[in-house]
mmCIF file of C-alpha atoms in Angstrom:
data_model
loop_
_atom_site.group_PDB
_atom_site.id
_atom_site.type_symbol
_atom_site.label_atom_id
_atom_site.label_comp_id
_atom_site.label_asym_id
_atom_site.label_seq_id
_atom_site.Cartn_x
_atom_site.Cartn_y
_atom_site.Cartn_z
ATOM 1 C CA MET A 1 -4.908 6.594 4.882
ATOM 2 C CA ALA A 2 -6.807 9.822 4.659
ATOM 3 C CA VAL A 3 -10.061 8.073 3.729
ATOM 4 C CA SER A 4 -9.693 5.561 6.577
ATOM 5 C CA ILE A 5 -9.199 8.253 9.161
ATOM 6 C CA ALA A 6 -12.059 10.216 7.711
ATOM 7 C CA LYS A 7 -14.365 7.247 8.041
ATOM 8 C CA ALA A 8 -13.136 6.625 11.628
ATOM 9 C CA MET A 9 -14.098 10.248 12.460
ATOM 10 C CA ASN A 10 -17.226 10.367 10.425
ATOM 11 C CA LEU A 11 -15.852 13.108 8.158
ATOM 12 C CA GLY A 12 -16.334 13.756 4.448
ATOM 13 C CA VAL A 13 -13.474 13.500 1.943
ATOM 14 C CA LYS A 14 -12.959 16.224 -0.625
ATOM 15 C CA VAL A 15 -10.926 15.467 -3.622
ATOM 16 C CA ILE A 16 -8.679 18.355 -4.649
ATOM 17 C CA SER A 17 -5.550 18.532 -6.972
ATOM 18 C CA LYS A 18 -2.659 20.925 -6.926
ATOM 19 C CA LYS A 19 -2.746 21.029 -10.818
ATOM 20 C CA GLU A 20 -2.786 24.644 -12.013
ATOM 21 C CA THR A 21 -5.029 24.511 -15.153
ATOM 22 C CA ALA A 22 -8.693 23.466 -15.160
ATOM 23 C CA GLU A 23 -8.168 20.735 -17.671
ATOM 24 C CA GLU A 24 -5.265 19.163 -15.758
ATOM 25 C CA TYR A 25 -7.117 19.628 -12.458
ATOM 26 C CA GLU A 26 -10.267 17.939 -13.646
ATOM 27 C CA LYS A 27 -8.392 15.011 -15.103
ATOM 28 C CA ASP A 28 -6.468 14.497 -11.846
ATOM 29 C CA VAL A 29 -9.373 14.778 -9.387
ATOM 30 C CA ASN A 30 -11.594 12.644 -11.573
ATOM 31 C CA ASN A 31 -8.926 9.876 -11.620
ATOM 32 C CA ILE A 32 -8.466 10.102 -7.825
ATOM 33 C CA TYR A 33 -12.303 9.984 -7.313
ATOM 34 C CA GLU A 34 -12.830 7.016 -9.452
ATOM 35 C CA LYS A 35 -10.067 5.027 -7.723
ATOM 36 C CA MET A 36 -11.251 6.001 -4.144
ATOM 37 C CA ARG A 37 -14.984 6.081 -4.699
ATOM 38 C CA PRO A 38 -15.610 2.262 -4.050
ATOM 39 C CA PHE A 39 -13.945 2.580 -0.569
ATOM 40 C CA TYR A 40 -16.163 5.312 1.022
ATOM 41 C CA SER A 41 -19.520 6.785 0.325
ATOM 42 C CA ASN A 42 -18.848 10.244 1.746
ATOM 43 C CA ILE A 43 -16.392 11.492 -0.934
ATOM 44 C CA GLU A 44 -16.800 14.162 -3.567
ATOM 45 C CA VAL A 45 -14.781 16.093 -6.127
ATOM 46 C CA ILE A 46 -14.330 19.835 -5.496
ATOM 47 C CA PRO A 47 -14.706 21.937 -8.703
ATOM 48 C CA PHE A 48 -11.660 23.823 -10.004
ATOM 49 C CA ALA A 49 -13.264 27.168 -9.111
ATOM 50 C CA GLU A 50 -13.618 26.169 -5.500
ATOM 51 C CA LYS A 51 -10.135 24.738 -5.205
ATOM 52 C CA ASP A 52 -8.377 27.553 -3.395
ATOM 53 C CA ARG A 53 -11.233 27.999 -0.852
ATOM 54 C CA PHE A 54 -11.211 24.398 0.106
ATOM 55 C CA MET A 55 -7.381 24.176 0.165
ATOM 56 C CA LYS A 56 -7.423 26.984 2.838
ATOM 57 C CA ALA A 57 -10.433 25.613 4.817
ATOM 58 C CA GLY A 58 -9.914 21.936 4.618
ATOM 59 C CA TRP A 59 -7.816 19.593 6.726
ATOM 60 C CA ASP A 60 -4.969 18.295 4.546
ATOM 61 C CA ILE A 61 -3.981 15.368 6.731
ATOM 62 C CA VAL A 62 -1.582 13.969 4.092
ATOM 63 C CA GLN A 63 0.350 17.195 4.039
ATOM 64 C CA GLU A 64 0.534 17.144 7.796
ATOM 65 C CA LEU A 65 2.150 13.795 7.598
ATOM 66 C CA LYS A 66 4.653 14.913 5.044
ATOM 67 C CA ASP A 67 5.427 18.025 7.205
ATOM 68 C CA GLY A 68 6.060 16.064 10.424
ATOM 69 C CA LYS A 69 3.020 17.566 12.090
ATOM 70 C CA PHE A 70 0.872 14.427 12.156
ATOM 71 C CA ASP A 71 -0.894 13.639 15.502
ATOM 72 C CA ALA A 72 0.119 10.107 16.422
ATOM 73 C CA SER A 73 -3.277 9.441 18.135
ATOM 74 C CA LEU A 74 -4.847 9.460 14.688
ATOM 75 C CA TRP A 75 -3.291 6.039 14.024
ATOM 76 C CA ASP A 76 -5.445 4.622 16.887
ATOM 77 C CA LYS A 77 -8.511 6.031 15.124
ATOM 78 C CA MET A 78 -7.423 4.433 11.876
ATOM 79 C CA ALA A 79 -6.818 1.043 13.523
ATOM 80 C CA SER A 80 -10.238 1.249 15.169
ATOM 81 C CA SER A 81 -12.078 1.325 11.841
ATOM 82 C CA LYS A 82 -12.116 -0.477 8.453
ATOM 83 C CA LEU A 83 -13.021 0.455 4.929
ATOM 84 C CA THR A 84 -15.530 -2.041 3.528
ATOM 85 C CA PRO A 85 -15.740 -1.820 -0.206
ATOM 86 C CA SER A 86 -18.159 -4.232 -1.959
ATOM 87 C CA LEU A 87 -16.436 -7.277 -3.479
ATOM 88 C CA GLU A 88 -19.470 -8.027 -5.675
ATOM 89 C CA GLY A 89 -18.512 -8.348 -9.316
ATOM 90 C CA LEU A 90 -14.869 -7.849 -8.809
ATOM 91 C CA ARG A 91 -12.382 -10.086 -10.710
ATOM 92 C CA ARG A 92 -11.178 -13.198 -8.933
ATOM 93 C CA TYR A 93 -7.696 -14.728 -8.811
ATOM 94 C CA TYR A 94 -8.453 -18.369 -9.353
ATOM 95 C CA GLN A 95 -4.840 -19.420 -9.275
ATOM 96 C CA LEU A 96 -4.539 -18.136 -5.699
ATOM 97 C CA GLU A 97 -7.577 -19.909 -4.319
ATOM 98 C CA GLY A 98 -6.930 -22.646 -1.741
ATOM 99 C CA LYS A 99 -3.297 -21.761 -1.334
ATOM 100 C CA LYS A 100 -1.120 -20.251 1.440
ATOM 101 C CA ASN A 101 -0.472 -16.912 -0.249
ATOM 102 C CA VAL A 102 2.035 -14.394 1.122
ATOM 103 C CA LEU A 103 2.412 -10.983 -0.551
ATOM 104 C CA PHE A 104 6.185 -10.319 -1.403
ATOM 105 C CA VAL A 105 7.504 -6.802 -1.930
ATOM 106 C CA PRO A 106 11.317 -6.578 -1.599
ATOM 107 C CA GLN A 107 11.886 -3.526 -3.670
ATOM 108 C CA LYS A 108 10.195 -0.384 -4.991
ATOM 109 C CA LEU A 109 10.710 0.036 -8.736
ATOM 110 C CA GLN A 110 8.473 3.088 -8.782
ATOM 111 C CA SER A 111 7.757 5.759 -6.251
ATOM 112 C CA ASP A 112 6.177 9.173 -6.306
ATOM 113 C CA GLY A 113 8.944 10.377 -3.957
ATOM 114 C CA GLU A 114 6.430 12.030 -1.627
ATOM 115 C CA CYS A 115 7.558 10.393 1.498
ATOM 116 C CA GLY A 116 11.051 11.686 1.836
ATOM 117 C CA VAL A 117 12.999 8.796 0.290
ATOM 118 C CA THR A 118 13.436 7.514 -3.252
ATOM 119 C CA ALA A 119 12.422 4.184 -4.626
ATOM 120 C CA ALA A 120 16.027 2.952 -4.486
ATOM 121 C CA GLN A 121 16.435 4.077 -0.762
ATOM 122 C CA GLN A 122 13.200 2.152 0.154
ATOM 123 C CA SER A 123 14.347 -0.948 -1.559
ATOM 124 C CA LEU A 124 16.166 -4.012 -0.217
ATOM 125 C CA ASN A 125 18.339 -6.539 -2.083
ATOM 126 C CA PRO A 126 15.841 -9.368 -2.542
ATOM 127 C CA GLN A 127 18.341 -11.791 -1.003
ATOM 128 C CA VAL A 128 17.474 -10.238 2.459
ATOM 129 C CA LEU A 129 14.173 -12.223 2.054
ATOM 130 C CA ALA A 130 15.739 -15.369 0.622
ATOM 131 C CA PHE A 131 14.526 -17.267 3.681
ATOM 132 C CA MET A 132 10.976 -16.991 2.297
ATOM 133 C CA LYS A 133 11.656 -19.181 -0.733
ATOM 134 C CA GLY A 134 9.476 -22.313 -0.583
ATOM 135 C CA THR A 135 7.609 -21.234 2.581
ATOM 136 C CA ALA A 136 4.417 -20.210 0.833
ATOM 137 C CA ASN A 137 2.943 -19.193 -2.533
ATOM 138 C CA LEU A 138 4.660 -15.841 -2.913
ATOM 139 C CA VAL A 139 2.730 -13.124 -4.643
ATOM 140 C CA LEU A 140 4.546 -10.105 -6.072
ATOM 141 C CA GLY A 141 2.845 -6.970 -4.740
ATOM 142 C CA GLN A 142 5.103 -4.161 -5.992
ATOM 143 C CA HIS A 143 4.290 -1.635 -8.728
ATOM 144 C CA PHE A 144 6.255 -1.790 -11.898
ATOM 145 C CA HIS A 145 6.381 -0.506 -15.397
ATOM 146 C CA LYS A 146 5.165 -3.350 -17.588
ATOM 147 C CA VAL A 147 7.771 -2.529 -20.316
ATOM 148 C CA ASN A 148 10.781 -0.885 -18.716
ATOM 149 C CA ASP A 149 10.754 -3.099 -15.556
ATOM 150 C CA LEU A 150 9.743 -6.351 -17.281
ATOM 151 C CA SER A 151 13.159 -7.997 -17.289
ATOM 152 C CA THR A 152 13.712 -7.180 -13.629
ATOM 153 C CA VAL A 153 10.320 -8.535 -12.654
ATOM 154 C CA GLU A 154 10.688 -11.666 -14.767
ATOM 155 C CA ALA A 155 14.133 -12.427 -13.167
ATOM 156 C CA LEU A 156 12.708 -11.966 -9.705
ATOM 157 C CA ALA A 157 9.667 -14.070 -10.429
ATOM 158 C CA LYS A 158 11.929 -16.871 -11.767
ATOM 159 C CA GLU A 159 14.273 -16.778 -8.662
ATOM 160 C CA PHE A 160 11.563 -16.697 -6.064
ATOM 161 C CA ASP A 161 8.878 -18.630 -7.924
ATOM 162 C CA LEU A 162 6.421 -15.781 -7.705
ATOM 163 C CA TYR A 163 2.906 -15.428 -8.711
ATOM 164 C CA VAL A 164 2.842 -12.086 -10.613
ATOM 165 C CA PRO A 165 -0.671 -10.515 -10.885
ATOM 166 C CA GLY A 166 -1.759 -10.270 -14.543
ATOM 167 C CA GLN A 167 1.129 -12.513 -15.850
ATOM 168 C CA THR A 168 -0.920 -15.817 -16.088
ATOM 169 C CA GLU A 169 -4.481 -14.546 -15.454
ATOM 170 C CA ASN A 170 -6.260 -11.175 -15.463
ATOM 171 C CA PRO A 171 -3.813 -9.574 -17.889
ATOM 172 C CA GLU A 172 -5.540 -6.197 -17.282
ATOM 173 C CA VAL A 173 -3.922 -5.800 -13.917
ATOM 174 C CA PHE A 174 -0.334 -6.471 -14.997
ATOM 175 C CA GLY A 175 1.995 -3.846 -13.646
ATOM 176 C CA ILE A 176 -0.282 -2.665 -10.896
ATOM 177 C CA ARG A 177 0.604 1.067 -11.131
ATOM 178 C CA GLY A 178 -2.336 3.037 -12.524
ATOM 179 C CA VAL A 179 -4.799 0.175 -12.162
ATOM 180 C CA ALA A 180 -7.781 0.820 -9.907
ATOM 181 C CA HIS A 181 -7.088 -0.507 -6.457
ATOM 182 C CA VAL A 182 -10.361 -2.434 -6.123
ATOM 183 C CA GLU A 183 -9.242 -4.667 -8.973
ATOM 184 C CA TYR A 184 -6.802 -6.315 -6.495
ATOM 185 C CA LEU A 185 -9.122 -6.723 -3.480
ATOM 186 C CA ASN A 186 -9.744 -10.428 -4.038
ATOM 187 C CA MET A 187 -5.999 -10.885 -4.369
ATOM 188 C CA TYR A 188 -5.430 -9.213 -1.120
ATOM 189 C CA ARG A 189 -8.332 -11.109 0.501
ATOM 190 C CA SER A 190 -6.629 -14.340 -0.490
ATOM 191 C CA LEU A 191 -3.480 -13.671 1.498
ATOM 192 C CA ALA A 192 -2.332 -15.343 4.600
ATOM 193 C CA ALA A 193 0.234 -12.648 5.364
ATOM 194 C CA SER A 194 2.324 -9.915 3.702
ATOM 195 C CA VAL A 195 5.987 -9.062 3.887
ATOM 196 C CA GLY A 196 7.409 -6.078 2.160
ATOM 197 C CA ILE A 197 8.441 -2.479 1.633
ATOM 198 C CA ALA A 198 5.723 -0.065 2.771
ATOM 199 C CA GLY A 199 3.662 1.163 -0.135
ATOM 200 C CA THR A 200 0.179 1.319 -1.649
ATOM 201 C CA HIS A 201 -0.520 -2.328 -0.752
ATOM 202 C CA THR A 202 0.368 -1.571 2.846
ATOM 203 C CA TRP A 203 -2.278 1.109 3.086
ATOM 204 C CA ILE A 204 -4.947 -0.935 1.357
ATOM 205 C CA MET A 205 -4.338 -3.900 3.657
ATOM 206 C CA LEU A 206 -4.245 -1.776 6.806
ATOM 207 C CA SER A 207 -7.412 -0.035 5.721
ATOM 208 C CA CYS A 208 -9.457 -2.992 4.444
ATOM 209 C CA PHE A 209 -7.805 -6.143 5.664
ATOM 210 C CA PRO A 210 -5.959 -5.369 9.032
ATOM 211 C CA GLU A 211 -6.639 -8.880 10.153
ATOM 212 C CA ILE A 212 -4.132 -10.167 7.681
ATOM 213 C CA PRO A 213 -0.680 -10.168 9.378
ATOM 214 C CA GLN A 214 1.996 -7.937 7.937
ATOM 215 C CA ILE A 215 5.632 -7.338 8.161
ATOM 216 C CA ILE A 216 6.133 -3.684 6.968
ATOM 217 C CA LEU A 217 9.696 -2.825 6.015
ATOM 218 C CA PHE A 218 10.515 0.865 5.981
ATOM 219 C CA ASN A 219 13.383 3.254 5.448
ATOM 220 C CA ARG A 220 13.820 5.177 8.682
ATOM 221 C CA ASN A 221 14.321 8.423 6.882
ATOM 222 C CA GLY A 222 10.775 8.467 5.547
ATOM 223 C CA VAL A 223 7.957 10.749 6.869
ATOM 224 C CA GLU A 224 5.849 8.054 8.481
ATOM 225 C CA ASN A 225 6.477 6.882 11.989
ATOM 226 C CA TRP A 226 5.868 3.211 11.385
ATOM 227 C CA LYS A 227 6.523 2.212 14.917
ATOM 228 C CA ASP A 228 3.548 4.360 16.002
ATOM 229 C CA ILE A 229 1.484 2.585 13.382
ATOM 230 C CA GLU A 230 2.624 -0.756 14.638
ATOM 231 C CA ALA A 231 1.658 0.218 18.216
ATOM 232 C CA ALA A 232 -1.793 1.406 17.255
ATOM 233 C CA TYR A 233 -2.557 -1.730 15.234
ATOM 234 C CA LYS A 234 -1.135 -4.091 17.885
ATOM 235 C CA LYS A 235 -3.286 -2.304 20.527
ATOM 236 C CA ALA A 236 -6.309 -2.964 18.320
ATOM 237 C CA GLY A 237 -5.389 -6.639 18.285
ATOM 238 C CA TYR A 238 -3.716 -6.985 14.929
ATOM 239 C CA ARG A 239 -0.344 -8.680 14.133
ATOM 240 C CA ILE A 240 1.458 -5.795 12.409
ATOM 241 C CA PHE A 241 5.269 -5.795 12.673
ATOM 242 C CA CYS A 242 7.182 -2.703 11.418
ATOM 243 C CA ILE A 243 10.944 -3.121 10.865
ATOM 244 C CA GLY A 244 13.111 -0.168 9.882
ATOM 245 C CA PHE A 245 16.428 0.026 8.015
ATOM 246 C CA ASP A 246 18.773 2.649 6.547
ATOM 247 C CA GLU A 247 22.176 2.957 4.719
ATOM 248 C CA ALA A 248 23.989 1.809 7.923
ATOM 249 C CA THR A 249 21.952 -1.332 8.611
ATOM 250 C CA ASP A 250 23.617 -4.766 8.727
ATOM 251 C CA MET A 251 21.595 -6.599 6.109
ATOM 252 C CA ALA A 252 22.448 -9.998 7.440
ATOM 253 C CA GLU A 253 21.170 -9.071 10.868
ATOM 254 C CA LEU A 254 18.143 -7.383 9.293
ATOM 255 C CA SER A 255 17.328 -10.680 7.343
ATOM 256 C CA LYS A 256 17.465 -12.569 10.725
ATOM 257 C CA GLU A 257 15.190 -10.011 12.338
ATOM 258 C CA ILE A 258 12.555 -10.311 9.507
ATOM 259 C CA GLU A 259 12.808 -14.072 9.570
ATOM 260 C CA GLU A 260 12.010 -14.191 13.324
ATOM 261 C CA ALA A 261 8.949 -11.942 12.756
ATOM 262 C CA TYR A 262 7.924 -14.055 9.819
ATOM 263 C CA LYS A 263 7.539 -17.030 12.120
ATOM 264 C CA LYS A 264 5.023 -15.132 14.118
ATOM 265 C CA LEU A 265 2.726 -14.371 11.225
ATOM 266 C CA PHE A 266 1.125 -17.862 11.016
#
């Protein structure tokens, strides 16, 4: 999100970490830089000695979002621009080629908790999306721990007949969390649509592939105003549908609402 808005406004991106020691700081910022570098050329790491100065002088747009101080007009800027990383030399997903692929993310098994709601609060019972069975080649897009969450993922894959990245090809990308985002770009590029809980995949697709229709499911208690995001992207001509839920939501009605939106994706 931050890099997309920076590009739209022709701004540079400075990578800074809140880690307190130089060793931890350098490890963190270099990891962030390596993951984001392919998406934007005007991005640089700030040395540990310069950290405090840049934290005071820079525009921390992500913190503004978390603090509820985000200017909604910035979504219009983000929707008006695209990140265009090079796809040259990136791994391909041969088993997805030539198919009607739909990203499927009913739950969050892992979350950094930075958006005001836990992974459990952001998740739905997968049966809410049961109507999707057999409608397309469903591709699992959620992050998971390749050991601790394996049985959960395997059961979900069996029930919904999912393609799980890394399970039958490209084993290096299995689990998603911690893997460089560019490693999945050809997977995202192969999609006809996406339906799922807001997460990393959502931001990558909005930033790089906004032309791919999405249903973004979100807990209403999170920090992002997804209806503002929906409005901005629809104004820019994209089919983005954001549907909220919370602990009081009637899940049968929610399923019907999502199914109606799903029909509009294709």
